[in-house]
Amino acid sequence: MINFMPVTLKKARKRLNINRSLKLRFIFFVTLLTFITMSLVVIFSINRERGIIIENVVQKSGMAAKTIARVASDLSSEDAASVADLCRIILKDSDINSIAIRAISGFFEERSARVLVAFPESRTRDITLKSDTESGIILREDIFQIKYYFNLVDSFDLFVPFKFKNGVGGQVWLEVSLNTAQKALNWMLWQNLVITALLTFFGGLISVFMAQFVLKPLNFLISSAQKLSEGIYDAKMSVTGPDEVSYLSTVFNEMVERLEQKEEFERRMRNLDKLATIGQLSAGIAHEIKNPLTSIRSLIELLREETGLSLEGCKSIDIALKEVDRLNKVTNEFVSLAKPHKKRNLVFFDPNEVLKDILMLLKPQFKKNGIEAHTNLNSRFSIFGETDEIAQVFLNIIINSMQAFEPDKKNKNIIINTYDTKTTCNVDIIDNGCGISQDGIARIFMPFFTDKPSGTGLGLSIVKRILDEMKAEVSVESHPGNGTAFKIAFPIKTDYSMADDGR
């Protein structure tokens, strides 16, 4: 089946799928990381609290056992039943399952334990002690040392060794329940699980908003790369910072600049090829036109020298000579615009001096047309190029400004400024003439475009060609009735080895 989906729609859907994939993966990993982190915190917290709770139960039960042992140590083994009331009171504690007081008899392997008091009574039993560890405990001088070990997961036994008043060894045994501690741990576990679930949920929500912020530069990079693939070279990124995305945006912008420079170089080469072709054609056309024009001018001058011509005939001859001169000028400018240039004499020179010479040359015309020229020549850098070509650039622009004044306009002013930046030497030529429309600005450097009856439309085209060869930038700012400003920025060169750029 043929897919009629537009290419732009396919690209948009593909970009949407990429964005969703990145976003979902980011949200998943952030949520998973939050869950794992909180789970580890819960495990650590539960183990820590479990130890604290059990230690509290042990200490509390141990105090009860020590209390019974202190009281029993003041009695003889035959009077052990006297502590029965105390045992009943302590047994009311819900954590203690049973209490037993035992008398120890015999030595080493022959030792045995006899229960003297037990609560509840069903727990009464004789125990033969065989453990060397227990033997060691019994013989310790600290008769109130607490020792305990776990029977099962829900309880543990605790005993305190002591000696009766009559010298018989004894032990106070407690069986302590962990049910209360386990309930507390279970409640704490549920609390932590709820907190973990809530934090994981909110972590997922936060990750959604974080994804918008974190993935925004990546989405912009994807969009810029797609624009670049379509040949749009203004798709540069403006992400700043020390992270990897910022570095990637810098590398991407450098790649765009190199591709743009390559495209500009190829465009220049295509233009040079066109100019070479036009130059060959124009040279032949100029030869065929200029030779007849020379003959026509000679014949017209011979007619002017004839006597008996009327005043109207003389005026007609003058008009014919002017038209021949105009055609000759157009032919010369056309050849100058199109022909490829031979190797030029490139030097460093002061643009201020070139402007002063041109203003001196045009001074009579300024005076004749009532134009005042104002200069602010503050540039300190030199321009690298051919002096005659730069002079032609300045001359063509100034003449264009002179032609922009209406005959009856008063206060005709042309301002020429030169100044420097870190990388350019700048020349501004400003007039307060009739101005240029936005459509005219867009076509002002096109060959044969002119809005003046006497213009050829080639002067500013020659200006653009010379400045392009010098890799200089020229811009025009104008509004109808508010004058025009030509702004030229020459690149600053400091080494004669760079002369190859203009040859």
Coordinates of C-alpha atoms in Angstrom, one line a residue:
M1 CA 0.0 0.0 0.0
I2 CA 1.3 3.4 -0.9
N3 CA 1.8 5.7 2.1
F4 CA 0.5 9.2 1.3
M5 CA 1.4 10.6 4.7
P6 CA 3.2 14.0 4.2
V7 CA 6.9 13.9 5.0
T8 CA 6.6 16.8 7.5
L9 CA 3.9 14.8 9.4
K10 CA 6.1 11.7 9.5
K11 CA 9.0 13.8 10.9
A12 CA 6.7 15.4 13.5
R13 CA 5.4 12.0 14.6
K14 CA 9.0 10.6 14.8
R15 CA 10.1 13.6 16.9
L16 CA 7.1 13.0 19.1
N17 CA 7.9 9.4 19.6
I18 CA 11.5 10.2 20.4
N19 CA 10.4 12.8 23.0
R20 CA 8.0 10.3 24.6
S21 CA 10.6 7.6 24.7
L22 CA 13.1 9.8 26.4
K23 CA 10.5 11.2 28.8
L24 CA 9.1 7.8 29.8
R25 CA 12.6 6.4 30.4
F26 CA 13.6 9.4 32.5
I27 CA 10.4 9.1 34.6
F28 CA 10.9 5.4 35.0
F29 CA 14.5 5.6 36.2
V30 CA 13.8 8.5 38.6
T31 CA 10.8 6.7 40.1
L32 CA 12.8 3.4 40.3
L33 CA 15.7 5.2 42.0
T34 CA 13.4 6.8 44.5
F35 CA 11.8 3.5 45.3
I36 CA 15.1 1.7 45.7
T37 CA 16.5 4.5 47.9
M38 CA 13.5 4.6 50.1
S39 CA 13.4 0.8 50.4
L40 CA 17.0 0.8 51.6
V41 CA 16.2 3.5 54.1
V42 CA 13.3 1.5 55.4
I43 CA 15.4 -1.7 55.8
F44 CA 18.1 0.2 57.6
S45 CA 15.6 2.0 59.8
I46 CA 13.6 -1.1 60.7
N47 CA 16.8 -3.0 61.6
R48 CA 18.0 -0.1 63.7
E49 CA 14.6 0.3 65.5
R50 CA 14.4 -3.5 66.0
G51 CA 17.7 -3.5 67.8
I52 CA 16.6 -0.5 69.9
I53 CA 13.2 -2.0 70.8
I54 CA 14.8 -5.4 71.7
E55 CA 17.5 -3.7 73.8
N56 CA 14.8 -1.8 75.7
V57 CA 12.9 -5.0 76.4
V58 CA 16.1 -6.7 77.5
Q59 CA 17.0 -3.8 79.8
K60 CA 13.5 -3.7 81.3
S61 CA 13.3 -7.5 81.9
G62 CA 16.9 -7.4 83.2
M63 CA 16.0 -4.9 85.8
A64 CA 13.2 -7.1 87.0
A65 CA 15.5 -10.1 87.1
K66 CA 18.2 -8.1 89.0
T67 CA 15.6 -7.0 91.5
I68 CA 14.5 -10.6 92.2
A69 CA 18.2 -11.7 92.4
R70 CA 19.1 -8.9 94.9
V71 CA 16.1 -9.9 97.1
A72 CA 16.9 -13.6 96.8
S73 CA 20.6 -13.1 97.6
D74 CA 19.6 -11.9 101.1
L75 CA 17.7 -15.2 101.7
S76 CA 18.8 -18.8 102.1
S77 CA 17.9 -21.3 99.4
E78 CA 15.3 -22.8 101.8
D79 CA 13.5 -19.4 102.0
A80 CA 13.3 -18.8 98.3
A81 CA 9.5 -19.0 98.3
S82 CA 9.5 -15.6 100.2
V83 CA 10.0 -13.8 96.9
A84 CA 6.8 -15.3 95.4
D85 CA 4.8 -12.1 96.0
L86 CA 7.5 -10.1 94.2
C87 CA 7.5 -12.6 91.3
R88 CA 3.7 -12.3 91.0
I89 CA 3.9 -8.5 90.8
I90 CA 6.6 -8.6 88.1
L91 CA 4.8 -11.3 86.2
K92 CA 1.9 -8.8 85.6
D93 CA 4.2 -7.2 82.9
S94 CA 2.8 -8.5 79.6
D95 CA 6.3 -9.0 78.1
I96 CA 7.3 -11.6 80.7
N97 CA 5.8 -15.1 80.2
S98 CA 7.4 -16.9 83.2
I99 CA 9.7 -16.5 86.2
A100 CA 11.8 -19.2 87.7
I101 CA 14.4 -19.2 90.6
R102 CA 16.8 -22.2 90.5
A103 CA 19.3 -23.5 92.9
I104 CA 22.6 -24.8 91.4
S105 CA 24.2 -27.9 93.0
G106 CA 27.3 -30.0 92.2
F107 CA 30.4 -29.1 90.3
F108 CA 31.5 -29.2 86.7
E109 CA 29.8 -32.1 84.8
E110 CA 27.9 -33.1 88.0
R111 CA 26.2 -29.7 88.3
S112 CA 22.4 -29.7 88.3
A113 CA 19.6 -27.1 88.7
R114 CA 16.6 -27.4 90.9
V115 CA 13.6 -25.1 90.5
L116 CA 12.8 -23.5 93.8
V117 CA 10.1 -21.0 92.6
A118 CA 8.2 -20.9 89.3
F119 CA 5.4 -18.8 88.0
P120 CA 3.2 -19.9 86.5
E121 CA 3.7 -23.3 88.2
S122 CA 3.2 -25.3 85.0
R123 CA 6.6 -24.0 83.9
T124 CA 8.3 -25.9 86.9
R125 CA 11.1 -28.2 85.7
D126 CA 14.6 -29.4 86.6
I127 CA 17.4 -28.5 84.2
T128 CA 20.8 -30.2 84.0
L129 CA 23.5 -27.6 83.1
K130 CA 26.0 -29.0 80.6
S131 CA 27.2 -25.8 78.8
D132 CA 30.7 -24.6 79.7
T133 CA 29.5 -21.1 78.9
E134 CA 26.7 -21.3 81.5
S135 CA 29.2 -22.8 83.9
G136 CA 31.5 -19.8 83.3
I137 CA 28.6 -17.5 83.9
I138 CA 27.7 -19.1 87.2
L139 CA 31.2 -18.7 88.6
R140 CA 31.5 -15.0 87.6
E141 CA 31.9 -12.7 90.6
D142 CA 29.3 -10.3 89.2
I143 CA 26.3 -12.1 90.4
F144 CA 23.9 -9.7 88.8
Q145 CA 25.3 -10.1 85.2
I146 CA 22.4 -10.3 82.7
K147 CA 22.7 -13.0 80.1
Y148 CA 20.1 -13.9 77.5
Y149 CA 19.6 -15.9 74.3
F150 CA 16.7 -16.4 71.9
N151 CA 14.7 -19.6 71.9
L152 CA 12.5 -18.7 69.0
V153 CA 11.8 -15.6 67.0
D154 CA 8.9 -14.6 69.3
S155 CA 10.7 -14.9 72.7
F156 CA 14.0 -15.2 74.5
D157 CA 15.3 -16.4 77.9
L158 CA 17.1 -14.2 80.3
F159 CA 18.9 -15.2 83.5
V160 CA 20.9 -13.5 86.3
P161 CA 23.3 -15.7 88.3
F162 CA 23.6 -15.0 92.1
K163 CA 24.4 -16.7 95.4
F164 CA 21.9 -17.3 98.3
K165 CA 22.9 -16.2 101.8
N166 CA 23.8 -19.8 102.7
G167 CA 26.3 -19.9 99.8
V168 CA 24.2 -21.9 97.4
G169 CA 24.4 -20.8 93.8
G170 CA 21.2 -19.6 92.1
Q171 CA 19.7 -18.2 88.9
V172 CA 16.8 -16.0 88.2
W173 CA 15.3 -17.1 84.8
L174 CA 12.8 -15.0 82.8
E175 CA 11.1 -16.0 79.6
V176 CA 10.4 -12.7 77.8
S177 CA 7.9 -12.4 74.9
L178 CA 8.7 -10.3 71.9
N179 CA 5.1 -10.0 70.7
T180 CA 4.7 -6.4 71.9
A181 CA 8.0 -5.5 70.3
Q182 CA 7.0 -7.3 67.1
K183 CA 3.7 -5.3 67.0
A184 CA 5.6 -2.1 67.3
L185 CA 7.9 -3.2 64.5
N186 CA 5.0 -4.2 62.3
W187 CA 3.3 -0.8 62.9
M188 CA 6.6 1.0 62.1
L189 CA 7.0 -1.2 59.0
W190 CA 3.6 -0.3 57.7
Q191 CA 4.2 3.4 58.4
N192 CA 7.5 3.2 56.5
L193 CA 5.9 1.3 53.6
V194 CA 3.2 3.9 53.3
I195 CA 5.8 6.7 53.4
T196 CA 7.8 4.8 50.7
A197 CA 4.8 4.5 48.5
L198 CA 3.8 8.1 48.9
L199 CA 7.4 9.4 48.3
T200 CA 7.7 7.1 45.2
F201 CA 4.4 8.4 43.9
F202 CA 5.4 12.1 44.5
G203 CA 8.9 11.3 43.1
G204 CA 7.2 10.1 40.0
L205 CA 5.2 13.3 39.7
I206 CA 8.3 15.4 40.3
S207 CA 10.1 13.5 37.7
V208 CA 7.4 14.4 35.2
F209 CA 8.2 18.1 35.7
M210 CA 11.9 17.4 35.9
A211 CA 11.7 15.6 32.6
Q212 CA 10.2 18.8 31.0
F213 CA 13.2 20.8 32.3
V214 CA 16.0 18.3 31.8
L215 CA 14.9 17.1 28.4
K216 CA 14.1 20.6 27.0
P217 CA 17.7 21.1 25.8
L218 CA 17.7 17.7 24.2
N219 CA 14.3 18.3 22.5
F220 CA 15.7 21.6 21.2
L221 CA 18.8 19.8 20.0
I222 CA 16.6 17.3 18.1
S223 CA 14.6 20.1 16.6
S224 CA 17.8 22.0 15.6
A225 CA 19.3 18.9 14.0
Q226 CA 16.1 18.3 12.0
K227 CA 16.1 21.9 10.8
L228 CA 19.8 21.5 9.9
S229 CA 19.0 18.4 7.9
E230 CA 16.5 20.5 5.9
G231 CA 19.2 23.1 5.1
I232 CA 18.1 25.7 7.7
Y233 CA 21.4 27.1 9.2
D234 CA 19.8 29.4 11.7
A235 CA 19.0 26.5 14.0
K236 CA 21.6 27.2 16.6
M237 CA 21.3 26.3 20.3
S238 CA 21.6 28.8 23.2
V239 CA 22.1 26.4 26.1
T240 CA 24.8 27.6 28.5
G241 CA 26.5 26.0 31.5
P242 CA 29.2 23.5 32.5
D243 CA 27.2 20.3 31.9
E244 CA 27.4 17.9 29.0
V245 CA 24.3 19.2 27.2
S246 CA 25.9 22.7 27.1
Y247 CA 29.1 21.2 25.7
L248 CA 27.0 19.3 23.1
S249 CA 25.2 22.5 22.1
T250 CA 28.5 24.3 21.7
V251 CA 29.8 21.5 19.4
F252 CA 26.5 21.5 17.5
N253 CA 26.7 25.3 17.0
E254 CA 30.3 25.0 15.7
M255 CA 29.2 22.3 13.3
V256 CA 26.4 24.5 12.0
E257 CA 28.9 27.4 11.5
R258 CA 31.2 25.1 9.6
L259 CA 28.4 23.8 7.4
E260 CA 27.2 27.4 6.8
Q261 CA 30.7 28.5 5.9
K262 CA 31.0 25.5 3.5
E263 CA 27.6 26.4 1.9
E264 CA 28.7 30.0 1.6
F265 CA 32.0 28.9 0.0
E266 CA 30.1 26.7 -2.5
R267 CA 27.7 29.6 -3.2
R268 CA 30.7 31.9 -3.9
M269 CA 32.2 29.3 -6.2
R270 CA 29.0 29.0 -8.1
N271 CA 28.8 32.8 -8.4
L272 CA 32.4 32.9 -9.7
D273 CA 31.6 30.3 -12.3
K274 CA 28.6 32.3 -13.4
L275 CA 30.6 35.6 -13.4
A276 CA 33.3 33.9 -15.5
T277 CA 30.7 32.8 -18.0
I278 CA 29.1 36.2 -18.0
G279 CA 32.5 37.8 -18.3
Q280 CA 33.4 35.9 -21.4
L281 CA 30.0 36.8 -22.9
S282 CA 30.1 40.5 -21.8
A283 CA 33.6 40.9 -23.2
G284 CA 32.4 39.9 -26.6
I285 CA 29.2 42.0 -26.3
A286 CA 31.2 45.0 -25.1
H287 CA 33.6 44.7 -28.0
E288 CA 30.7 44.5 -30.5
I289 CA 29.0 47.5 -28.8
K290 CA 31.9 49.8 -28.0
N291 CA 33.4 49.8 -31.5
P292 CA 30.2 51.1 -33.2
L293 CA 29.7 53.6 -30.3
T294 CA 33.2 55.0 -31.0
S295 CA 32.3 55.4 -34.7
I296 CA 29.0 56.9 -33.9
R297 CA 30.6 59.4 -31.5
S298 CA 33.2 60.4 -34.1
L299 CA 30.5 61.0 -36.7
I300 CA 28.3 63.0 -34.4
E301 CA 31.3 65.2 -33.5
L302 CA 32.0 65.8 -37.2
L303 CA 28.4 66.9 -37.6
R304 CA 28.7 69.3 -34.7
E305 CA 31.7 70.9 -36.4
E306 CA 29.6 71.6 -39.6
T307 CA 28.5 75.2 -40.0
G308 CA 25.0 76.3 -40.6
L309 CA 23.4 74.1 -37.9
S310 CA 20.4 75.5 -36.2
L311 CA 20.2 75.9 -32.4
E312 CA 17.8 73.0 -32.2
G313 CA 20.2 70.9 -34.3
C314 CA 23.1 71.6 -31.9
K315 CA 21.0 70.6 -28.9
S316 CA 20.0 67.4 -30.7
I317 CA 23.7 66.6 -31.3
D318 CA 24.5 67.3 -27.6
I319 CA 21.8 64.9 -26.5
A320 CA 23.0 62.2 -28.9
L321 CA 26.6 62.6 -27.5
K322 CA 25.3 62.3 -24.0
E323 CA 23.4 59.1 -24.9
V324 CA 26.5 57.6 -26.5
D325 CA 28.5 58.4 -23.4
R326 CA 25.8 56.9 -21.2
L327 CA 25.8 53.6 -23.3
N328 CA 29.6 53.5 -23.1
K329 CA 29.5 54.0 -19.3
V330 CA 26.9 51.2 -19.0
T331 CA 29.1 48.9 -21.1
N332 CA 32.2 49.6 -19.0
E333 CA 30.4 49.0 -15.7
F334 CA 28.8 45.8 -17.0
V335 CA 32.3 44.5 -18.0
S336 CA 33.7 45.6 -14.6
L337 CA 30.9 43.8 -12.8
A338 CA 31.1 40.5 -14.7
K339 CA 34.7 40.0 -15.7
P340 CA 37.0 37.8 -13.5
H341 CA 39.8 39.7 -11.9
K342 CA 43.4 39.1 -12.4
K343 CA 45.9 39.0 -9.5
R344 CA 45.5 42.3 -7.6
N345 CA 48.0 44.4 -5.7
L346 CA 46.8 43.9 -2.1
V347 CA 48.3 46.2 0.6
F348 CA 47.5 47.5 4.0
F349 CA 46.2 51.1 3.8
D350 CA 44.4 53.7 5.9
P351 CA 40.7 54.0 5.0
N352 CA 40.6 57.5 6.4
E353 CA 43.1 58.8 3.8
V354 CA 41.2 57.2 1.0
L355 CA 38.0 58.9 2.2
K356 CA 39.8 62.3 2.5
D357 CA 41.0 62.0 -1.2
I358 CA 37.5 61.1 -2.4
L359 CA 35.9 64.0 -0.5
M360 CA 38.5 66.4 -1.9
L361 CA 37.6 65.0 -5.4
L362 CA 33.9 65.5 -4.9
K363 CA 34.2 68.9 -3.1
P364 CA 33.2 70.9 -6.2
Q365 CA 30.1 68.8 -6.7
F366 CA 29.2 69.1 -3.1
K367 CA 29.4 72.9 -3.4
K368 CA 27.5 72.9 -6.7
N369 CA 24.6 70.9 -5.2
G370 CA 24.6 72.5 -1.8
I371 CA 25.7 69.4 0.1
E372 CA 27.7 69.6 3.3
A373 CA 30.0 66.7 4.2
H374 CA 30.7 65.9 7.9
T375 CA 33.4 63.4 8.9
N376 CA 34.3 61.6 12.1
L377 CA 37.3 59.6 11.1
N378 CA 38.3 57.7 14.3
S379 CA 39.4 54.4 12.9
R380 CA 43.0 53.3 13.9
F381 CA 43.1 50.1 12.0
S382 CA 44.3 49.5 8.4
I383 CA 42.3 47.7 5.7
F384 CA 43.9 44.9 3.7
G385 CA 42.9 45.1 0.0
E386 CA 43.4 47.0 -3.2
T387 CA 43.3 50.8 -2.8
D388 CA 41.6 51.5 -6.1
E389 CA 38.8 49.1 -5.4
I390 CA 38.1 50.4 -2.0
A391 CA 38.1 54.0 -3.4
Q392 CA 35.6 52.8 -6.0
V393 CA 33.4 51.4 -3.2
F394 CA 33.4 54.6 -1.2
L395 CA 32.9 56.8 -4.3
N396 CA 29.9 54.8 -5.6
I397 CA 28.2 54.9 -2.2
I398 CA 28.8 58.6 -1.8
I399 CA 27.6 59.4 -5.3
N400 CA 24.5 57.3 -4.6
S401 CA 23.9 59.4 -1.5
M402 CA 24.4 62.6 -3.5
Q403 CA 21.7 61.4 -6.0
A404 CA 19.3 60.7 -3.1
F405 CA 18.6 64.5 -2.5
E406 CA 15.6 66.2 -4.0
P407 CA 16.7 69.4 -6.0
D408 CA 14.7 71.7 -3.7
K409 CA 15.7 70.1 -0.4
K410 CA 17.5 72.3 2.1
N411 CA 20.1 71.2 4.6
K412 CA 21.6 68.4 2.5
N413 CA 24.0 66.5 4.7
I414 CA 26.3 63.5 4.3
I415 CA 28.0 62.1 7.4
I416 CA 31.0 59.8 7.2
N417 CA 32.1 57.9 10.3
T418 CA 34.9 55.5 10.8
Y419 CA 35.5 53.5 14.0
D420 CA 36.9 50.1 15.2
T421 CA 35.7 47.1 17.1
K422 CA 37.7 44.1 18.3
T423 CA 37.5 42.4 14.9
T424 CA 36.3 44.9 12.3
C425 CA 37.1 48.3 10.9
N426 CA 33.8 50.1 10.2
V427 CA 32.8 52.8 7.8
D428 CA 29.3 54.4 7.9
I429 CA 28.1 56.7 5.2
I430 CA 24.8 58.4 6.2
D431 CA 22.6 60.9 4.3
N432 CA 19.3 62.7 5.0
G433 CA 18.0 62.2 1.5
C434 CA 14.7 60.7 0.3
G435 CA 15.4 57.2 1.7
I436 CA 14.7 53.8 0.3
S437 CA 11.7 51.5 0.7
Q438 CA 12.0 48.1 2.2
D439 CA 11.5 46.5 -1.2
G440 CA 14.2 48.7 -2.6
I441 CA 16.6 47.7 0.2
A442 CA 16.0 44.0 -0.6
R443 CA 17.0 44.6 -4.2
I444 CA 19.5 47.5 -3.9
F445 CA 22.6 45.4 -4.8
M446 CA 21.0 43.6 -7.7
P447 CA 22.5 44.5 -11.1
F448 CA 20.5 47.0 -13.1
F449 CA 18.2 47.9 -10.2
T450 CA 17.8 51.7 -9.8
D451 CA 15.1 54.1 -8.8
K452 CA 16.9 57.1 -10.4
P453 CA 16.2 58.2 -14.0
S454 CA 19.9 58.8 -14.7
G455 CA 21.2 55.7 -12.9
T456 CA 22.6 52.5 -14.5
G457 CA 21.8 50.2 -11.5
L458 CA 25.4 48.8 -11.6
G459 CA 27.3 51.0 -9.1
L460 CA 26.1 49.3 -5.9
S461 CA 26.3 45.9 -7.6
I462 CA 30.0 46.6 -8.1
V463 CA 30.3 47.7 -4.5
K464 CA 28.7 44.4 -3.3
R465 CA 31.0 42.3 -5.6
I466 CA 34.2 44.1 -4.3
L467 CA 33.1 43.8 -0.6
D468 CA 32.2 40.1 -1.0
E469 CA 35.7 39.4 -2.4
M470 CA 37.2 41.1 0.6
K471 CA 34.8 39.2 2.9
A472 CA 33.5 42.5 4.2
E473 CA 29.9 42.9 5.4
V474 CA 27.6 45.7 4.1
S475 CA 24.2 46.6 5.4
V476 CA 21.6 49.3 4.5
E477 CA 19.2 51.0 6.9
S478 CA 16.7 53.3 5.5
H479 CA 13.1 54.5 5.6
P480 CA 11.4 56.7 2.9
G481 CA 11.9 60.3 3.8
N482 CA 14.3 59.7 6.6
G483 CA 17.6 59.2 4.8
T484 CA 19.8 56.2 4.3
A485 CA 22.8 54.6 6.1
F486 CA 25.3 52.3 4.5
K487 CA 27.3 50.4 7.1
I488 CA 30.5 48.5 6.0
A489 CA 32.5 46.2 8.3
F490 CA 35.9 45.3 7.0
P491 CA 37.6 42.3 8.7
I492 CA 40.9 43.1 10.4
K493 CA 43.9 41.2 9.1
T494 CA 47.3 41.4 10.6
D495 CA 49.4 39.1 8.4
Y496 CA 50.3 39.4 4.7
S497 CA 50.0 35.7 4.3
M498 CA 46.2 36.2 4.4
A499 CA 46.4 38.0 1.1
D500 CA 45.6 34.7 -0.6
D501 CA 42.0 35.2 0.6
G502 CA 41.5 38.0 -1.8
R503 CA 43.5 36.8 -4.8

